[in-house]
Amino acid sequence: AAAASPPSCVVRFGSATDESTPFEPGAAYPRSVRFAHLNIAQEPPSEGTPGEGELRGAFDTVLCLSTSKWVHLHFGDEGLKCLFRRVHAALRPGGLFLLEPQPWSSYRKNAGLAPHLLRNYGAIQIKPPQFRELLLGEIGFATCEELSAAAAVPPATAAAPAAAPAVGAHGARGPGFAQGARGGAKRPLLLFRKGGV
């Protein structure tokens, strides 16, 4: 289902999109951006699912932040693979997939929220440390780079005092690191690139 622009885009750019705004690749914002709210791990795929039909190879970048655990718990290993395959199919050659996998220990904490989550948790064979291998092998991404605070933030020097850390949706850890709502998580981000530039 098409969705209106997130409030952050309206604040930053001063205009919004909705279902009546025509999508024009290469045009200026807001016509060059399309927002959608849908379940891309769903089988069979719903209309407008990225990586299906006209949306194959249609995206430059796909973000999956604090989401893979929930797809995994709700849909199991096959649902997670479906998500990864559709993301890969949705990207243009050279496209980027930014993934923030949650640690396996956090799965157990949430598996008890519903009986089907607990059943799926018990059947999971692909653990988060194996995601990189899966995405580079079976799924077909060409490269993977782990982004971390140490790599993303240059050290301060006497001539250049340290800047305040960037504050975003995940807190004040700076680029390349996600921080949970309570300040506990410091998960690295994995940046995958699709081959064939």
XYZ file of N, CA and C in Angstrom:
591
model
N 0.841 -1.180 0.000
C 0.000 0.000 0.000
C 0.880 1.234 0.000
N 0.548 2.161 -0.842
C 1.303 3.413 -0.883
C 1.056 4.179 0.402
N 2.010 4.982 0.778
C 1.884 5.747 2.017
C 2.351 7.171 1.776
N 1.923 8.060 2.635
C 2.365 9.452 2.565
C 3.794 9.546 3.068
N 4.438 10.663 2.766
C 5.797 10.892 3.248
C 5.837 10.836 4.764
N 6.926 10.278 5.319
C 7.098 10.333 6.766
C 7.186 11.780 7.228
N 6.738 12.081 8.437
C 6.779 13.462 8.939
C 8.174 14.085 8.861
N 9.237 13.291 9.054
C 10.595 13.849 8.996
C 10.900 14.444 7.630
N 10.394 13.837 6.557
C 10.626 14.388 5.204
C 9.869 15.690 5.012
N 8.673 15.761 5.562
C 7.883 16.986 5.436
C 8.595 18.126 6.156
N 9.121 17.850 7.359
C 9.824 18.876 8.123
C 11.087 19.308 7.385
N 11.856 18.363 6.885
C 13.131 18.677 6.228
C 12.964 19.329 4.865
N 12.012 18.827 4.062
C 11.906 19.298 2.683
C 10.687 20.177 2.420
N 9.759 20.264 3.373
C 8.648 21.188 3.251
C 7.504 20.739 2.385
N 7.498 19.504 1.919
C 6.377 19.024 1.127
C 6.207 17.538 1.369
N 5.072 17.049 0.981
C 4.760 15.652 1.234
C 4.285 14.971 -0.032
N 4.378 13.657 -0.036
C 3.818 12.869 -1.122
C 2.636 12.088 -0.562
N 1.747 11.744 -1.438
C 0.665 10.843 -1.075
C 0.377 9.989 -2.299
N -0.681 9.214 -2.270
C -0.975 8.314 -3.377
C -1.209 9.048 -4.694
N -1.578 10.344 -4.646
C -1.847 11.092 -5.877
C -0.597 11.732 -6.484
N 0.537 11.738 -5.755
C 1.769 12.332 -6.268
C 2.404 11.378 -7.272
N 2.583 11.809 -8.533
C 3.185 10.905 -9.522
C 4.656 10.659 -9.218
N 5.086 9.410 -9.387
C 6.475 9.030 -9.175
C 7.245 9.267 -10.460
N 8.352 10.025 -10.370
C 9.171 10.334 -11.539
C 10.641 10.111 -11.189
N 11.177 8.935 -11.523
C 12.602 8.689 -11.230
C 13.470 9.784 -11.831
N 14.440 10.270 -11.061
C 15.341 11.321 -11.528
C 14.832 12.733 -11.316
N 13.555 12.875 -10.946
C 12.994 14.205 -10.692
C 13.430 14.685 -9.307
N 13.114 15.935 -9.001
C 13.414 16.487 -7.677
C 12.423 15.931 -6.649
N 12.871 15.923 -5.380
C 11.974 15.516 -4.300
C 10.777 16.457 -4.295
N 9.566 16.037 -4.080
C 9.132 14.724 -3.610
C 8.778 13.742 -4.718
N 8.863 14.135 -5.970
C 8.435 13.221 -7.039
C 9.391 12.051 -7.264
N 10.649 12.158 -6.796
C 11.628 11.100 -7.023
C 11.654 10.053 -5.919
N 10.819 10.229 -4.906
C 10.815 9.318 -3.769
C 9.443 8.680 -3.643
N 9.458 7.384 -3.399
C 8.198 6.668 -3.209
C 8.281 5.943 -1.874
N 7.264 6.095 -1.042
C 7.196 5.417 0.238
C 6.113 4.354 0.169
N 6.379 3.221 0.787
C 5.394 2.149 0.807
C 5.453 1.448 2.153
N 4.333 0.950 2.590
C 4.239 0.172 3.821
C 3.662 -1.176 3.429
N 4.511 -2.210 3.445
C 4.049 -3.536 3.057
C 4.972 -4.598 3.612
N 4.502 -5.806 3.545
C 5.242 -6.947 4.050
C 5.898 -7.652 2.868
N 7.203 -7.476 2.681
C 7.834 -8.082 1.511
C 8.240 -9.531 1.745
N 8.042 -10.054 2.949
C 8.310 -11.470 3.211
C 7.045 -12.303 3.018
N 5.955 -11.655 2.696
C 4.656 -12.325 2.540
C 4.632 -13.198 1.286
N 4.055 -14.390 1.394
C 3.850 -15.292 0.260
C 2.371 -15.574 0.134
N 1.754 -15.473 -1.029
C 2.356 -14.892 -2.222
C 2.536 -13.389 -2.044
N 3.412 -12.781 -2.845
C 3.676 -11.340 -2.677
C 2.439 -10.508 -2.985
N 2.302 -9.439 -2.220
C 1.202 -8.511 -2.478
C 1.581 -7.597 -3.637
N 0.597 -6.946 -4.215
C 0.850 -6.002 -5.308
C 1.770 -4.887 -4.815
N 2.756 -4.536 -5.618
C 3.682 -3.461 -5.250
C 4.841 -3.926 -4.396
N 5.056 -5.244 -4.266
C 6.156 -5.757 -3.457
C 7.489 -5.489 -4.147
N 8.454 -4.848 -3.456
C 9.773 -4.622 -4.053
C 10.402 -5.937 -4.490
N 11.050 -5.917 -5.655
C 11.691 -7.110 -6.183
C 10.776 -7.947 -7.054
N 9.521 -7.541 -7.178
C 8.540 -8.257 -7.987
C 8.058 -7.344 -9.109
N 7.760 -7.916 -10.274
C 7.173 -7.167 -11.387
C 7.965 -5.933 -11.756
N 7.271 -4.803 -11.877
C 7.901 -3.553 -12.311
C 8.902 -3.017 -11.295
N 8.900 -3.537 -10.080
C 9.827 -3.039 -9.055
C 11.128 -3.840 -8.988
N 11.350 -4.777 -9.914
C 12.644 -5.476 -9.988
C 13.683 -4.452 -10.452
N 14.760 -4.334 -9.688
C 15.831 -3.412 -10.065
C 15.453 -1.947 -10.009
N 14.474 -1.591 -9.190
C 13.963 -0.223 -9.173
C 14.557 0.651 -8.065
N 15.330 0.079 -7.137
C 15.787 0.837 -5.975
C 17.298 0.967 -5.955
N 17.771 2.132 -5.494
C 19.202 2.368 -5.311
C 19.668 1.833 -3.963
N 18.823 1.979 -2.943
C 19.191 1.625 -1.577
C 17.983 1.066 -0.846
N 18.227 0.044 -0.039
C 17.190 -0.513 0.834
C 17.778 -0.574 2.242
N 17.018 -0.092 3.221
C 17.424 -0.130 4.627
C 16.610 -1.185 5.359
N 17.277 -1.951 6.205
C 16.599 -2.928 7.053
C 17.185 -2.748 8.453
N 16.597 -1.834 9.207
C 17.122 -1.444 10.509
C 16.201 -1.954 11.611
N 16.757 -2.733 12.518
C 15.993 -3.302 13.645
C 14.754 -4.040 13.170
N 14.874 -4.754 12.061
C 13.723 -5.425 11.458
C 13.952 -6.909 11.235
N 15.168 -7.328 10.908
C 15.407 -8.717 10.504
C 14.992 -9.718 11.583
N 15.164 -9.389 12.850
C 14.757 -10.300 13.927
C 13.260 -10.562 13.868
N 12.486 -9.529 13.604
C 11.036 -9.680 13.602
C 10.567 -10.484 12.392
N 11.182 -10.272 11.253
C 10.866 -11.089 10.075
C 11.220 -12.541 10.378
N 12.386 -12.750 10.973
C 12.865 -14.084 11.304
C 11.930 -14.781 12.289
N 11.524 -14.084 13.343
C 10.634 -14.695 14.339
C 9.237 -14.968 13.776
N 8.741 -14.078 12.932
C 7.386 -14.265 12.385
C 7.336 -15.275 11.250
N 8.379 -15.348 10.424
C 8.330 -16.156 9.205
C 9.418 -17.214 9.109
N 10.284 -17.332 10.124
C 11.307 -18.363 10.129
C 12.422 -18.121 9.128
N 13.256 -19.151 8.949
C 14.394 -19.041 8.033
C 13.952 -18.750 6.603
N 12.882 -19.403 6.151
C 12.420 -19.193 4.771
C 11.912 -17.772 4.561
N 11.249 -17.209 5.569
C 10.794 -15.820 5.466
C 11.955 -14.848 5.403
N 12.998 -15.112 6.184
C 14.183 -14.261 6.167
C 14.867 -14.338 4.803
N 15.009 -15.556 4.268
C 15.603 -15.719 2.931
C 14.755 -15.019 1.877
N 13.446 -15.101 2.003
C 12.543 -14.418 1.079
C 12.784 -12.910 1.129
N 12.884 -12.352 2.330
C 13.189 -10.927 2.480
C 14.487 -10.578 1.766
N 15.538 -11.335 2.031
C 16.843 -11.043 1.437
C 16.810 -11.185 -0.087
N 16.126 -12.217 -0.608
C 16.037 -12.392 -2.067
C 15.297 -11.234 -2.708
N 14.208 -10.793 -2.081
C 13.431 -9.689 -2.664
C 14.192 -8.369 -2.596
N 14.929 -8.153 -1.516
C 15.761 -6.942 -1.439
C 16.776 -6.963 -2.577
N 17.453 -8.088 -2.757
C 18.454 -8.208 -3.829
C 17.813 -7.948 -5.189
N 16.647 -8.543 -5.432
C 15.949 -8.363 -6.710
C 15.481 -6.922 -6.901
N 15.148 -6.243 -5.817
C 14.632 -4.870 -5.903
C 15.724 -3.854 -6.214
N 16.983 -4.198 -5.932
C 18.086 -3.252 -6.133
C 18.565 -3.220 -7.574
N 18.937 -2.015 -8.001
C 19.604 -1.855 -9.292
C 21.010 -2.444 -9.183
N 21.674 -2.754 -10.315
C 23.079 -3.157 -10.242
C 23.895 -2.088 -9.517
N 24.725 -2.513 -8.579
C 25.508 -1.580 -7.769
C 24.739 -1.028 -6.581
N 23.465 -1.427 -6.416
C 22.627 -0.938 -5.318
C 23.119 -1.388 -3.955
N 22.694 -0.669 -2.925
C 23.163 -0.906 -1.560
C 22.048 -1.412 -0.651
N 22.397 -2.353 0.204
C 21.484 -2.894 1.221
C 22.153 -2.688 2.570
N 21.552 -1.846 3.411
C 22.084 -1.573 4.742
C 21.278 -2.386 5.744
N 21.940 -3.339 6.382
C 21.294 -4.270 7.307
C 21.836 -4.090 8.710
N 20.932 -4.021 9.662
C 21.295 -3.989 11.080
C 20.745 -5.261 11.721
N 21.522 -6.343 11.706
C 21.020 -7.569 12.332
C 21.086 -7.474 13.859
N 20.018 -7.911 14.511
C 20.020 -7.933 15.961
C 20.707 -9.207 16.443
N 21.310 -9.178 17.620
C 22.013 -10.368 18.122
C 21.036 -11.497 18.466
N 21.520 -12.721 18.343
C 20.708 -13.903 18.633
C 20.127 -13.831 20.048
N 20.869 -13.300 21.003
C 20.390 -13.227 22.393
C 19.103 -12.416 22.516
N 18.890 -11.455 21.627
C 17.674 -10.634 21.702
C 16.445 -11.385 21.168
N 16.648 -12.422 20.366
C 15.532 -13.208 19.837
C 14.773 -13.874 20.983
N 15.515 -14.492 21.894
C 14.890 -15.227 23.005
C 14.018 -14.308 23.846
N 14.481 -13.082 24.039
C 13.734 -12.131 24.868
C 12.360 -11.836 24.280
N 12.220 -11.900 22.946
C 10.961 -11.562 22.297
C 10.162 -12.767 21.815
N 10.775 -13.936 21.804
C 10.104 -15.134 21.291
C 8.868 -15.501 22.108
N 8.857 -15.169 23.389
C 7.732 -15.519 24.250
C 6.514 -14.621 24.112
N 6.561 -13.644 23.227
C 5.437 -12.719 23.078
C 4.206 -13.362 22.455
N 4.391 -14.426 21.690
C 3.267 -15.114 21.050
C 3.678 -16.555 20.779
N 2.733 -17.494 20.818
C 3.075 -18.910 20.601
C 3.784 -19.174 19.270
N 3.342 -18.516 18.178
C 3.985 -18.789 16.885
C 5.423 -18.270 16.847
N 5.704 -17.201 17.582
C 7.073 -16.691 17.642
C 7.982 -17.696 18.344
N 7.479 -18.274 19.421
C 8.257 -19.260 20.175
C 8.499 -20.512 19.332
N 7.473 -20.968 18.590
C 7.648 -22.122 17.692
C 8.697 -21.820 16.630
N 8.586 -20.660 16.000
C 9.547 -20.293 14.961
C 10.954 -20.145 15.530
N 11.063 -19.571 16.710
C 12.359 -19.406 17.364
C 13.048 -20.760 17.524
N 12.278 -21.761 17.955
C 12.840 -23.094 18.156
C 13.286 -23.773 16.872
N 12.751 -23.349 15.740
C 13.075 -23.974 14.453
C 14.152 -23.228 13.663
N 14.562 -22.062 14.120
C 15.538 -21.256 13.374
C 16.891 -21.961 13.332
N 17.419 -22.104 12.117
C 18.741 -22.694 11.898
C 19.782 -21.642 11.513
N 19.332 -20.575 10.858
C 20.243 -19.513 10.398
C 20.315 -18.443 11.479
N 21.449 -18.338 12.130
C 21.628 -17.350 13.196
C 22.218 -16.062 12.608
N 22.018 -14.911 13.274
C 22.520 -13.633 12.754
C 23.995 -13.620 12.325
N 24.913 -14.297 13.033
C 26.301 -14.284 12.544
C 26.476 -14.942 11.163
N 25.478 -15.705 10.723
C 25.540 -16.365 9.419
C 24.921 -15.525 8.300
N 24.326 -14.387 8.616
C 23.653 -13.568 7.606
C 24.614 -13.122 6.503
N 25.815 -12.693 6.890
C 26.785 -12.200 5.904
C 27.077 -13.292 4.867
N 27.378 -14.502 5.344
C 27.673 -15.622 4.449
C 26.478 -15.931 3.542
N 25.275 -15.923 4.097
C 24.059 -16.177 3.326
C 23.867 -15.118 2.234
N 24.015 -13.859 2.599
C 23.792 -12.765 1.654
C 24.850 -12.733 0.547
N 26.084 -13.055 0.880
C 27.155 -13.062 -0.123
C 27.129 -14.336 -0.966
N 26.641 -15.422 -0.415
C 26.615 -16.697 -1.128
C 25.304 -16.922 -1.851
N 24.374 -17.545 -1.169
C 23.095 -17.942 -1.766
C 22.303 -16.775 -2.356
N 22.289 -15.636 -1.673
C 21.481 -14.502 -2.135
C 22.161 -13.781 -3.297
N 23.486 -13.662 -3.286
C 24.181 -13.133 -4.449
C 24.742 -11.733 -4.357
N 24.822 -11.147 -3.164
C 25.462 -9.835 -3.064
C 26.952 -9.984 -3.350
N 27.557 -8.924 -3.906
C 28.954 -8.972 -4.323
C 29.930 -8.680 -3.192
N 29.601 -7.689 -2.346
C 30.522 -7.296 -1.280
C 29.746 -6.974 -0.013
N 30.481 -6.980 1.100
C 29.914 -6.579 2.394
C 30.975 -5.802 3.156
N 30.551 -4.693 3.717
C 31.433 -3.879 4.545
C 30.740 -3.673 5.880
N 31.461 -3.926 6.970
C 30.906 -3.670 8.295
C 31.229 -2.244 8.682
N 30.189 -1.488 8.966
C 30.369 -0.102 9.384
C 30.369 -0.070 10.900
N 31.349 0.590 11.459
C 31.420 0.693 12.912
C 31.791 2.116 13.281
N 31.591 2.459 14.533
C 31.902 3.812 14.989
C 33.373 4.121 14.794
N 34.240 3.140 15.022
C 35.678 3.368 14.892
C 36.045 3.694 13.448
N 35.399 3.037 12.477
C 35.714 3.270 11.071
C 35.040 4.529 10.546
N 33.911 4.886 11.126
C 33.120 5.989 10.588
C 33.489 7.353 11.160
N 34.078 7.390 12.341
C 34.368 8.657 12.998
C 35.876 8.799 13.143
N 36.497 9.752 12.427
C 37.946 9.914 12.544
C 38.317 10.406 13.936
N 39.497 10.049 14.416
C 39.903 10.511 15.751
C 40.105 12.018 15.760
N 39.862 12.636 16.908
C 40.048 14.076 17.056
C 41.536 14.382 17.134
N 41.899 15.544 16.633
C 43.285 15.988 16.744
C 43.290 17.317 17.479
N 44.482 17.781 17.830
C 44.582 19.058 18.537
C 44.056 20.194 17.669
N 44.269 20.088 16.354
C 43.824 21.147 15.453
C 42.321 21.083 15.191
N 41.750 19.917 15.338
C 40.322 19.740 15.066
C 39.659 19.067 16.261
N 39.005 19.843 17.123
C 38.367 19.241 18.284
C 37.269 18.270 17.854
N 37.013 17.305 18.722
C 36.003 16.298 18.419
C 34.631 16.945 18.296
N 33.918 16.546 17.266
C 32.550 17.040 17.073
C 31.608 16.261 17.980
N 30.490 16.853 18.262
C 29.477 16.141 19.036
C 28.995 14.957 18.224
N 28.679 13.837 18.878
C 28.223 12.673 18.131
C 26.917 12.959 17.413
N 26.771 12.326 16.258
C 25.530 12.483 15.495
C 24.380 11.870 16.270
N 23.248 12.513 16.230
C 22.068 11.990 16.904
C 21.034 11.696 15.840
N 20.572 10.482 15.809
C 19.580 10.072 14.828
C 18.511 9.247 15.498
N 17.822 8.473 14.701
C 16.724 7.665 15.206
C 17.198 6.645 16.231
N 18.483 6.274 16.181
C 18.971 5.250 17.091
C 19.819 5.809 18.219
N 19.870 7.098 18.398
C 20.586 7.632 19.539
C 21.869 8.343 19.162
N 22.721 8.570 20.149
C 23.891 9.415 19.974
C 25.184 8.616 19.909
N 25.270 7.623 19.050
C 26.487 6.845 18.924
C 27.279 7.221 17.677
N 26.738 8.081 16.835
C 27.448 8.481 15.638
C 27.135 7.562 14.475
N 27.669 7.876 13.307
C 27.362 7.093 12.118
C 27.909 5.678 12.230
N 27.202 4.731 11.633
C 27.674 3.366 11.575
C 27.297 2.503 12.753
N 26.718 3.074 13.792
C 26.331 2.286 14.952
C 24.887 2.561 15.297
N 24.160 1.523 15.584
C 22.781 1.668 16.022
C 22.735 1.510 17.529
N 21.921 2.299 18.159
C 21.785 2.242 19.607
C 20.324 2.055 19.939
N 20.023 1.121 20.813
C 18.647 0.850 21.195
C 18.021 2.009 21.931
N 16.692 1.958 22.053
C 15.932 3.031 22.691
C 16.401 3.280 24.117
N 16.884 2.240 24.797
C 17.340 2.400 26.175
C 18.845 2.623 26.263
N 19.487 2.783 25.092
C 20.916 3.066 25.084
C 21.799 1.848 25.209
N 21.249 0.623 25.168
C 22.053 -0.558 25.398
C 22.688 -1.160 24.160
N 22.038 -1.102 23.022
C 22.537 -1.792 21.834
C 23.591 -0.966 21.114
N 24.629 -1.643 20.688
C 25.688 -1.010 19.894
C 25.982 -1.961 18.746
N 25.013 -2.120 17.861
C 25.129 -3.094 16.789
C 25.806 -2.485 15.573
N 26.742 -3.226 14.972
C 27.327 -2.743 13.718
C 26.302 -2.848 12.594
N 26.507 -2.056 11.579
C 25.660 -2.087 10.387
C 26.438 -2.786 9.283
N 25.763 -3.605 8.509
C 26.398 -4.302 7.390
C 25.914 -3.679 6.099
N 26.841 -3.254 5.264
C 26.516 -2.611 3.990
C 26.875 -3.572 2.856
N 25.850 -4.085 2.198
C 26.028 -5.017 1.082
C 25.848 -4.256 -0.218
N 26.633 -4.644 -1.229
C 26.524 -4.037 -2.559
C 26.177 -5.137 -3.560
N 25.169 -4.849 -4.371
C 24.797 -5.767 -5.434
C 25.796 -5.617 -6.576
N 26.184 -6.700 -7.193
C 27.157 -6.672 -8.283
C 26.553 -6.122 -9.569
N 27.401 -5.984 -10.573
C 26.960 -5.570 -11.898
C 26.710 -4.093 -12.053
N 27.722 -3.279 -11.847
C 27.550 -1.819 -11.918
C 27.202 -1.347 -13.264
